[in-house]
XYZ file of C-alpha atoms in Angstrom:
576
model
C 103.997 53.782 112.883
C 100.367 54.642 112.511
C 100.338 55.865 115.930
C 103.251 57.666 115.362
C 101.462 60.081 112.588
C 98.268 60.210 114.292
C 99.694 61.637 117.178
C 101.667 63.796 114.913
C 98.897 65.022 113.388
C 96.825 65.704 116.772
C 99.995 67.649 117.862
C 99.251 69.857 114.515
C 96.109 70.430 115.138
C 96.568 71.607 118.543
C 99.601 73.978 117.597
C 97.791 75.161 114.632
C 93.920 75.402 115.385
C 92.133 75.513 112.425
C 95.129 75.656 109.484
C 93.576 74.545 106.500
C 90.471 73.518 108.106
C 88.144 76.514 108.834
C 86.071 78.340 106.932
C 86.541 81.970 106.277
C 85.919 84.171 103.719
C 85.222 83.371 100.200
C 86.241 86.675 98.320
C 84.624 86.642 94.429
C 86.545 88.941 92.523
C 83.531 90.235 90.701
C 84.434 91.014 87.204
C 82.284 94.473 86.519
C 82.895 97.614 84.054
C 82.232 99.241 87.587
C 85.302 97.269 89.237
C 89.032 99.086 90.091
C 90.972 98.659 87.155
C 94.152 97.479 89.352
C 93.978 95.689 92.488
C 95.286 92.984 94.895
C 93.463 90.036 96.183
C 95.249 87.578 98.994
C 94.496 84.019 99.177
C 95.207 82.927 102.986
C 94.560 79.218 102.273
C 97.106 78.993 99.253
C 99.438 81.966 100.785
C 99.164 83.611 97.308
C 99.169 87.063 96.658
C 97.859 88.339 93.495
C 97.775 91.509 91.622
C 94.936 91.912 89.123
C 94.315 94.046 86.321
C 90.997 94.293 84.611
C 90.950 94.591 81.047
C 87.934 92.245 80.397
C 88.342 90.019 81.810
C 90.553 89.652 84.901
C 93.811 88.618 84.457
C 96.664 87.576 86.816
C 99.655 90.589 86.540
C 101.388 89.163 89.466
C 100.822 85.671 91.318
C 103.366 84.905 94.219
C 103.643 83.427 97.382
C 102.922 84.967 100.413
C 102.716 84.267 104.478
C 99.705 85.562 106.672
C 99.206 85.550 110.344
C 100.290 82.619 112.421
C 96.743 81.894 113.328
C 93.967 81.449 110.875
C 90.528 83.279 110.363
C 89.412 87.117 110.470
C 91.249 89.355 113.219
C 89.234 90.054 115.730
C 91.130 91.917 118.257
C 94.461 92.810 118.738
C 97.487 90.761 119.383
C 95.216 87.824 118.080
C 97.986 86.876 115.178
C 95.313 86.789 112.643
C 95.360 88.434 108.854
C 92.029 90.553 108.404
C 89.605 89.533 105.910
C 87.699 92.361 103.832
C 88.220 95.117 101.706
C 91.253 97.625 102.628
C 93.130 100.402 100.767
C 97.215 100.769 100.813
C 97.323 104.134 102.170
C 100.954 104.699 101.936
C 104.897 103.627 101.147
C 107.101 103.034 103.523
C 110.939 102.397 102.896
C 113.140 103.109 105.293
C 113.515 103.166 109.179
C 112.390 99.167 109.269
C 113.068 96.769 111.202
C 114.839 94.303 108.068
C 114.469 91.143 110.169
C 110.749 91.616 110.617
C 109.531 93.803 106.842
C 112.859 93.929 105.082
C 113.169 97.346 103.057
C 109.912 98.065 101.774
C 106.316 98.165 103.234
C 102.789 98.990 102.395
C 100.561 99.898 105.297
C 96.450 99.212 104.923
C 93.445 100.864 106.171
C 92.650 98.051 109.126
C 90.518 98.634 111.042
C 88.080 99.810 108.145
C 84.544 101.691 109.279
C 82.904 98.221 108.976
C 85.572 96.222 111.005
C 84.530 99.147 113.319
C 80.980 98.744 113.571
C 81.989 95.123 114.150
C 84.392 95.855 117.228
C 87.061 94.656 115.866
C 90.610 96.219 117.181
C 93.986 96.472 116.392
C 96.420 98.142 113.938
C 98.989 98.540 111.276
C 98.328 95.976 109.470
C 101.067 95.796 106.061
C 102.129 94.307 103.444
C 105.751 93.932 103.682
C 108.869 92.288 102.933
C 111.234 90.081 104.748
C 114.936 89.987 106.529
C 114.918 85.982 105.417
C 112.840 83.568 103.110
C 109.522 83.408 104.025
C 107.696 80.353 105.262
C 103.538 79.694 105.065
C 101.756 81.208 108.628
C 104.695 83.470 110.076
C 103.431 86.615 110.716
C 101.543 88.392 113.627
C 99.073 89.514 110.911
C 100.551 91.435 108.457
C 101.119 90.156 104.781
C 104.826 89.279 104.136
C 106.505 88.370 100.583
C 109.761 87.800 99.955
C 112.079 90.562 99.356
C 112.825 90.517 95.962
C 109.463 90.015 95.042
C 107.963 93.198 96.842
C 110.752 94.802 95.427
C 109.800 94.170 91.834
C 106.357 94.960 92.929
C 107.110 98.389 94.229
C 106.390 100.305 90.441
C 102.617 98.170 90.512
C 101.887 98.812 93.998
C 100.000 101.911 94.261
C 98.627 104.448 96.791
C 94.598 103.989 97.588
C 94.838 100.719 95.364
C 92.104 98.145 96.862
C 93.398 94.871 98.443
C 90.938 92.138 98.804
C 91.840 89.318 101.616
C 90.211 86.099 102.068
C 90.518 82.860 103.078
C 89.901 81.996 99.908
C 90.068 83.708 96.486
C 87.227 82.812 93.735
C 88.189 83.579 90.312
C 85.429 82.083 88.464
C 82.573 83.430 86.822
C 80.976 86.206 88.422
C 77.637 85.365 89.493
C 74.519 87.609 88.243
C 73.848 88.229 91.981
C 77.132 90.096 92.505
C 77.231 91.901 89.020
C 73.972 93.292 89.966
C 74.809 94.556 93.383
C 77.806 96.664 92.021
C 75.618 98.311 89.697
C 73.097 98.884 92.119
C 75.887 100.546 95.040
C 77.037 102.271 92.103
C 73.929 103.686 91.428
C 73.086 104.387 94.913
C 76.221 105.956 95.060
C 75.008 109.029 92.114
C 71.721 109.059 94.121
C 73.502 110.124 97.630
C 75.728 112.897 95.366
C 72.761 114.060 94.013
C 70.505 114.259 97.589
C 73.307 115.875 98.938
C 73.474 118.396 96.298
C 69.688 118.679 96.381
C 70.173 119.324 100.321
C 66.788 116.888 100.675
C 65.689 114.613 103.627
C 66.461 111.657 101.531
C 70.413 112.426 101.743
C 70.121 111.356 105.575
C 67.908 108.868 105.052
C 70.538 107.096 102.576
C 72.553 106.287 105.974
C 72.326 103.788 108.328
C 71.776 106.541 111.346
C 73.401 103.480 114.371
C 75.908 101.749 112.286
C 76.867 105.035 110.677
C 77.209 106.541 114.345
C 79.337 103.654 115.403
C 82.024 103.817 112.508
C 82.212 107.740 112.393
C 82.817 107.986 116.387
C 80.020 110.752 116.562
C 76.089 110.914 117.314
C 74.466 110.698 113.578
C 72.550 114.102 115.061
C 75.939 116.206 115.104
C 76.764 114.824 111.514
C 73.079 116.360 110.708
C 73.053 119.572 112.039
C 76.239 119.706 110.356
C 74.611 119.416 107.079
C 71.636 121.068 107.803
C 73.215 124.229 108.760
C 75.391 124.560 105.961
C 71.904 123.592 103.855
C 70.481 126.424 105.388
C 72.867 129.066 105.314
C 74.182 128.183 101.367
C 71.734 128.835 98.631
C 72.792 125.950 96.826
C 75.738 123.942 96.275
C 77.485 121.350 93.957
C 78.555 117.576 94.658
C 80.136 116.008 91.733
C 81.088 112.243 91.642
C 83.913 111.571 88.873
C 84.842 107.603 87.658
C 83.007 105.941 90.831
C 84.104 101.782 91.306
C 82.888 99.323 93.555
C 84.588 96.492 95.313
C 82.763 93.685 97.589
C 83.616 92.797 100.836
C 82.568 89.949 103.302
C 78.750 91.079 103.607
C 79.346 94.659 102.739
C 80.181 97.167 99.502
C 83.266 99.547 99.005
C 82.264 102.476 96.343
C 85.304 105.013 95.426
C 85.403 107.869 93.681
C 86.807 111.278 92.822
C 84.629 114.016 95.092
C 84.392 117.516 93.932
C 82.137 119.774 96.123
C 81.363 123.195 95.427
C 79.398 126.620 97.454
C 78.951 130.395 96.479
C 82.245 130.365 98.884
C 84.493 127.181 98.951
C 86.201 124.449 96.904
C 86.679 120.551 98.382
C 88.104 117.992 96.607
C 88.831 114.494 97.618
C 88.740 110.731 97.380
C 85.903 109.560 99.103
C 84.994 105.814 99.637
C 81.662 104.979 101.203
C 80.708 101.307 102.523
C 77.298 100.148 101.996
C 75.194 97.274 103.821
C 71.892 96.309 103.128
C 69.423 97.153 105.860
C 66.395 94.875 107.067
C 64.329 96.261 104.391
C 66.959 94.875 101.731
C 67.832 98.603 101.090
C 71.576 99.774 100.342
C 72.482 102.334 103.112
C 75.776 104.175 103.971
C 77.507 102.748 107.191
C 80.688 104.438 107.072
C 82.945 106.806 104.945
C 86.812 107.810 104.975
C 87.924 111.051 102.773
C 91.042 112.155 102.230
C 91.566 116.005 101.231
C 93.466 116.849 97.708
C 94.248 119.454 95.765
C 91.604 121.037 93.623
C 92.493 119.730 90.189
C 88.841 119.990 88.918
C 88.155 123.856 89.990
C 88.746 124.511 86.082
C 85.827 121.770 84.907
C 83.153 123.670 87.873
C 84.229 127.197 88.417
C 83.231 130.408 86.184
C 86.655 132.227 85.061
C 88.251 134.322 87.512
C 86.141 133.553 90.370
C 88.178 133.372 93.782
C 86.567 130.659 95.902
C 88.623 129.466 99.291
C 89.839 126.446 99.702
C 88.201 123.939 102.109
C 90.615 124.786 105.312
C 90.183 127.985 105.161
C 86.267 127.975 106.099
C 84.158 125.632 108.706
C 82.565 124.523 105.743
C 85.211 121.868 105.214
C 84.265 118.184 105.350
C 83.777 116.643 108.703
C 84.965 113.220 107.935
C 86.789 110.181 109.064
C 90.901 110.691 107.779
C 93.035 107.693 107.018
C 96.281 107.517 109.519
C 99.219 105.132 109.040
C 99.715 103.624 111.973
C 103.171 101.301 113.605
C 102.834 97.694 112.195
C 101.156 95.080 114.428
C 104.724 92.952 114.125
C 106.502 96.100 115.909
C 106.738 95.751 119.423
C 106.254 98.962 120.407
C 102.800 100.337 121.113
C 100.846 102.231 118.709
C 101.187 105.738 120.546
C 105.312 105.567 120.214
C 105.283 106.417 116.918
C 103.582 109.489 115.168
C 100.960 108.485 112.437
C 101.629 109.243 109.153
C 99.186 111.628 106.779
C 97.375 109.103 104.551
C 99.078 109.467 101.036
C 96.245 108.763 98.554
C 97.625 107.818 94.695
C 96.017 107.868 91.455
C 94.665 104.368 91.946
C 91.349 105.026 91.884
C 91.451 108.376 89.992
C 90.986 107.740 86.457
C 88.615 110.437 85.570
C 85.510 110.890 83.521
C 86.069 113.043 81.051
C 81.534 113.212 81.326
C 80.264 115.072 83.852
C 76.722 115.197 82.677
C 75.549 113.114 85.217
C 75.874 115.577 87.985
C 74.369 118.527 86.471
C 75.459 121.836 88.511
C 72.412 124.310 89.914
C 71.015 127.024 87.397
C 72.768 129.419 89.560
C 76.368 127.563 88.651
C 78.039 129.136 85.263
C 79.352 126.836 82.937
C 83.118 125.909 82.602
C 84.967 128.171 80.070
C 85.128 127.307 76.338
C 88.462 126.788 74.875
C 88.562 130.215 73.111
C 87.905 131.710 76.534
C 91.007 130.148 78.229
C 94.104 132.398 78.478
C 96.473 131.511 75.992
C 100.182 129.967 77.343
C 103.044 132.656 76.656
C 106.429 131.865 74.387
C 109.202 130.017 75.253
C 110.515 130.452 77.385
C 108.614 132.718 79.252
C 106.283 131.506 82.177
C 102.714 132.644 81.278
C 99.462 133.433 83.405
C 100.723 135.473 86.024
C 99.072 135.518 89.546
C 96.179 137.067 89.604
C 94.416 139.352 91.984
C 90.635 138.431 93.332
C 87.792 140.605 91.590
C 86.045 143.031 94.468
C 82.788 141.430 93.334
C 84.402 138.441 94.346
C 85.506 139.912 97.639
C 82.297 140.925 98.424
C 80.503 137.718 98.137
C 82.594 135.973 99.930
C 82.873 138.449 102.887
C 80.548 136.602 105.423
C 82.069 133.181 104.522
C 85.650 134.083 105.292
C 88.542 136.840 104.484
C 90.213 135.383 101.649
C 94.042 136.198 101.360
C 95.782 136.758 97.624
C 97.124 134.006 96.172
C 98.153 132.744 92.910
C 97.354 130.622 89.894
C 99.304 127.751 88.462
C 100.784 129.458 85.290
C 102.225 127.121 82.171
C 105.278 127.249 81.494
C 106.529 127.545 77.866
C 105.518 124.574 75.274
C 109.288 123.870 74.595
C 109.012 121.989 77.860
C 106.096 119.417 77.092
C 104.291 117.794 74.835
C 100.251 118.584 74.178
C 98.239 119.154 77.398
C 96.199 116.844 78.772
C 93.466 116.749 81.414
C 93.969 117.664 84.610
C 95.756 115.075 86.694
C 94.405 114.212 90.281
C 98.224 114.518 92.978
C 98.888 112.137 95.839
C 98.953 114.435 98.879
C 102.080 113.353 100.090
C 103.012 115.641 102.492
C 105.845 118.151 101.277
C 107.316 121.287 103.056
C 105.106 123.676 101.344
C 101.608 125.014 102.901
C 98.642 123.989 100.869
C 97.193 127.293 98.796
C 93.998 129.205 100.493
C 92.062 129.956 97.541
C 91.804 129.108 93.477
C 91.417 131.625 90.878
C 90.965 129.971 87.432
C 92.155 132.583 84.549
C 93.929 135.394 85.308
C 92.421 138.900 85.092
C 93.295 141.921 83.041
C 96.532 143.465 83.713
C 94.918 146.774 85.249
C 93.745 144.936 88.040
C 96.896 142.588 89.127
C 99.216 145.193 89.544
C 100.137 144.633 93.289
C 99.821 140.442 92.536
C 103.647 138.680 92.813
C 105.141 138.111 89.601
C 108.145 136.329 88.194
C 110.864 138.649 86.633
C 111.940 137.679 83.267
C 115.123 136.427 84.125
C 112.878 134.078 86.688
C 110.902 132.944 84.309
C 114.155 131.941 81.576
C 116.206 130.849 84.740
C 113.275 128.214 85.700
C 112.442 127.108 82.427
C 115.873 126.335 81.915
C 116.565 124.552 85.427
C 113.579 121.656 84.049
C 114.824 121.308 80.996
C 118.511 120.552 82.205
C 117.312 118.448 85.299
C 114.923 116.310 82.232
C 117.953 116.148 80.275
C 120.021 114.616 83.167
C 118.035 112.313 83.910
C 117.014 111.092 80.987
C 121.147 110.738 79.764
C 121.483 109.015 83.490
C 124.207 112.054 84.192
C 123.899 111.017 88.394
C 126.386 114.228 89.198
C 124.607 116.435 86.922
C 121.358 115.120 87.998
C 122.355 115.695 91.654
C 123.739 118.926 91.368
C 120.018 120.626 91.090
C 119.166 119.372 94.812
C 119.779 121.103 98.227
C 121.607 118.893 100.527
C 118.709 118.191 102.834
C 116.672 117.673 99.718
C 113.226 115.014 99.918
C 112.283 112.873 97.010
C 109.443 110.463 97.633
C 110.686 108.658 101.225
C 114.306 109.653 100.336
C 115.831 112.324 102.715
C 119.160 114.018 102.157
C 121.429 113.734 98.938
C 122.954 110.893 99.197
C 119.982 108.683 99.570
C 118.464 110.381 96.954
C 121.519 109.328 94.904
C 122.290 105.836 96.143
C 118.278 105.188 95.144
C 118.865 106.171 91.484
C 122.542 104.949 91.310
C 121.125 101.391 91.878
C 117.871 102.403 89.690
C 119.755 103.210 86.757
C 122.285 100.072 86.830
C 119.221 97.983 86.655
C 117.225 99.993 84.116
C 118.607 102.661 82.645
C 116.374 105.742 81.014
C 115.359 105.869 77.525
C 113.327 109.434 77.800
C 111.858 111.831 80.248
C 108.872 114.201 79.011
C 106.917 117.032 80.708
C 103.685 117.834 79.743
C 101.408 120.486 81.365
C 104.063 122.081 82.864
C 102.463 124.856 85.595
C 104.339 126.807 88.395
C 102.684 128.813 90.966
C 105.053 131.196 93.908
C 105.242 130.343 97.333
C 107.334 131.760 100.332
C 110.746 131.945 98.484
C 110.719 130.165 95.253
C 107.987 128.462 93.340
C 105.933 125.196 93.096
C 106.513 123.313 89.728
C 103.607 120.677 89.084
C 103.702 118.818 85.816
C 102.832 115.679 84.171
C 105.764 113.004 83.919
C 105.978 110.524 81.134
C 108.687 108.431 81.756
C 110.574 105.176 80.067
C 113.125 102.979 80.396
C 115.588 101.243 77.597
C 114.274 97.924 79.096
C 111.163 99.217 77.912
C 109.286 99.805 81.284
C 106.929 103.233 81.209
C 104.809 105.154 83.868
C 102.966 108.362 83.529
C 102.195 110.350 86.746
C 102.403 113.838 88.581
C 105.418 115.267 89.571
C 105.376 118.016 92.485
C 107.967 120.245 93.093
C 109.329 123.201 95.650
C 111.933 125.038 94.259
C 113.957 127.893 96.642
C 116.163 130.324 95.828
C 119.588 129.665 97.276
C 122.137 131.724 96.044
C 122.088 133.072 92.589
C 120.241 129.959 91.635
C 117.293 127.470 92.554
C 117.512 124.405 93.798
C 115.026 121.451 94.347
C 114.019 121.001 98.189
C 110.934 118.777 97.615
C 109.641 117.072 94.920
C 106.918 113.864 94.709
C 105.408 111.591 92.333
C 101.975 109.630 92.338
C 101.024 107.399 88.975
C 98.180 108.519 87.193
């Protein structure tokens, strides 16, 4: 008999090298005011997943079993059937065109490899969390993270775009140690003093970065990132970088900070989520080794631009950002290879995008005016008239910008009538989710006298009425569950979210609303801007449920004229 289990157990071992046994990873979840307020952490030893929220302390949202990669340790290279260990970022939602057997209905792809795992050598890719065909079992997967189904189901409202996921062999959850606490404050820090070198265009900006690693992880020479910068520090007289809400996760032996970016020239607009990763150099000084930045809209141009100033948008000048993008990549489960299938635009949420409502730490160059007073701002129209018509750029304007780039007219976001929100509230930061629309080429913030946007494409009053109305009956729809009534505002080859087509669109609510039927729908800073053939509708959504569930976020929409009326052809949502 005891021979029996010992060769049992040596049979074990040999299958399963290292289950149980190796080392790994230790991931502290450091509890800091500077720390994501929402995040996952996965425990490979236990196969626990966890979702955290931090409301000081930590505390356990979510704790369920999970399955890792059939092998244990960090992946090193592809095809090695190992989970990753480190710090990674869901960069988008996948739910439909799986494989059920292998990720069930629902997926969440990560960030792997990140610019660390990079510098490292590591290989390999798409790398999810997912769900299941059949009950999971403990070490299953090729190195994806796997739950049940029903669990990532009831997940899927908590799960957000860009939210941090921490894996490790092992998860520490107990008192933060000083070290640690420290070292976020100081990345944190270090984080305000690269904004504010860049801004100052000084040596000391380059000399925050590791110049090799950083090389290594960006796939360029550190001298072409340089005279990159350098030229543009040359040829602008000054420009802004601000820094909004910046948080800081640890990794293995390196530093995640994200944050809110908001750059600004005499002659474009950029605005982004930017994460940097930090390692400490010989010297025991915190320098930049990598970066990833994803484009968004300009949601801040009101907090840093003077009132009526046309600026362009960052692709419409070779001033944009030359950084690393995020792409979705196949899973590492899927057989095929990773050039079958197209990579899908990185889909940032509002995860890390809770935004200071203080920007005094990034003060803006003499030269920069100061953001309009609230007497200055236009005032919205009556209902239920759309207000703030587009407005045509200054020649002033034109003139400044004419060696940057030929700007194009465009529009401003106008508000629609009060009747259709409540009170207005900050500006929201949208998950760029691609939609069927082309992103606009320049921001104007306030319109301009009348005299002077004569030629500019307004909304005829029966537009504006005909809109206004079309929300309010597609709020009221929704929020009495009316599914035909609902439905009948969408074209037939309609998106919503990863929905395509009319009847998804209506199957996915049909089976939301059994479950949890609406209690109210609200719109709040409700602001529609034209585009080729109808308009853009952008507002923010506060929605809840009679089993009392709520979420707030930002609803995008594309509305086209079809007929005598408009209908919805896009529309997307990212929690705020």
């Amino acid at each position: 008999m005891m021979r029996g289990a010992l060769y049992a157990i040596v049979i074990a071992l040999a299958l399963f090298p290292g289950r149980g046994w190796s080392g790994g990873w230790i991931a502290p979840l450091v509890d800091s005011e500077t720390g994501p307020h929402h995040f996952v952490a996965i425990d490979k030893n236990s196969q626990t997943f966890f979702l955290f929220e931090r409301k000081s302390p930590l505390r356990v949202v979510e704790k369920l079993p999970c399955t890792t990669g059939l092998l244990t340790g960090d992946k090193l290279k592809e095809g090695d059937l190992r989970t990753p260990e480190g710090v990674y970022f869901i960069t988008s939602r996948l739910d439909g065109g799986l494989d059920w057997e292998q990720y069930g209905d629902l997926a969440f792809p990560l960030n792997f490899p990140n610019p660390v795992d990079v510098i490292k050598g590591k290989s390999g890719h798409g790398i999810w969390i997912h769900g299941r065909g059949n009950s999971i079992t403990p070490y299953e997967t090729k190195g994806c993270v796997a739950l049940n189904t029903p669990d990532i189901r009831n997940l899927d409202a908590k799960l957000e775009l860009r939210m941090p996921v921490v894996i490790g062999n092992r998860i520490e959850t107990q008192k933060t140690p000083e070290t640690l606490a420290r070292e976020a404050e100081e990345v944190v820090a270090a984080t305000h003093a690269w904004a504010k070198a860049w801004e100052g265009k000084s040596e000391e900006f380059f000399k925050i970065h590791d110049q090799e690693k950083f090389a290594i992880s960006q796939g360029q020479p550190f001298s072409a990132f340089r005279n990159q910068k350098e030229g543009l520090f040359r040829r602008l007289p000054w420009i802004l970088v601000a820094v909004e809400d910046v948080r800081a996760v640890a990794g293995p032996d390196y530093w995640v900070t994200y944050f809110i970016q908001f750059y600004r020239s005499p002659s474009l607009i950029s605005q982004g989520v930017k994460r940097l990763y930090w390692q400490k150099n010989d010297a025991g000084a915190w320098r930049v080794v990598g970066m990833e930045f994803e484009q968004m809209p300009a949601t801040l141009a009101g907090k840093y631009i003077k009132p009526g100033q046309i600026v362009l948008a960052a692709a419409e000048t070779g001033e944009r950002e030359r950084e690393t993008p995020v792409l979705d990549k196949i899973s590492e489960e899927d057989p095929r290879s990773a050039t079958d299938a197209p990579a899908t635009a990185y889909a940032p949420s509002t995860a890390a995008a809770h935004l200071a409502t203080d920007a005094a730490s990034v003060p803006a160059p003499a030269a920069l005016p100061a953001t309009p007073s609230a007497a200055q701002r236009q005032p919205a129209l009556s209902a239920p008239a759309l207000s703030a018509q587009p407005a045509a750029p200054h020649l002033s304007d034109l003139t400044q910008l004419a060696e940057a780039a030929t700007p194009r007219p465009s529009a401003l976001f106008a508000s629609l009538a009060p009747s259709l929100g409540q009170k207005s509230v900050p500006p929201a930061v949208p998950a760029t989710i691609p939609t069927v629309e082309p992103p606009a080429e320049e921001i104007v913030v306030e319109k301009v006298p009348v005299a002077e946007k004569a030629e500019a494409p307004q909304p005829a009053p029966d537009e504006r009425s005909q809109i206004a109305s079309l929300l309010e009956n597609w709020r009221a729809a929704w929020e009495h569950g009316d599914v035909d009534s609902y439905m009948a505002f969408y074209g037939n080859r309609a998106v919503q979210g990863d929905r395509r087509g009319l009847e998804a669109i209506r199957d996915h609510k049909v089976s939301l609303w059994a479950e949890k039927p609406p209690r109210s729908v609200r719109m709040e800073d409700v602001r529609v801007a034209p585009r080729k053939n109808g308009w853009r509708v952008e507002f923010v959504q506060v929605y809840e449920s009679k089993d009392g569930f709520g979420d707030k976020g930002l609803k995008k929409m594309v509305l086209v004229k079809a007929g005598p009326r408009y209908i919805i052809v896009d529309e997307q949502w990212s929690r705020m």
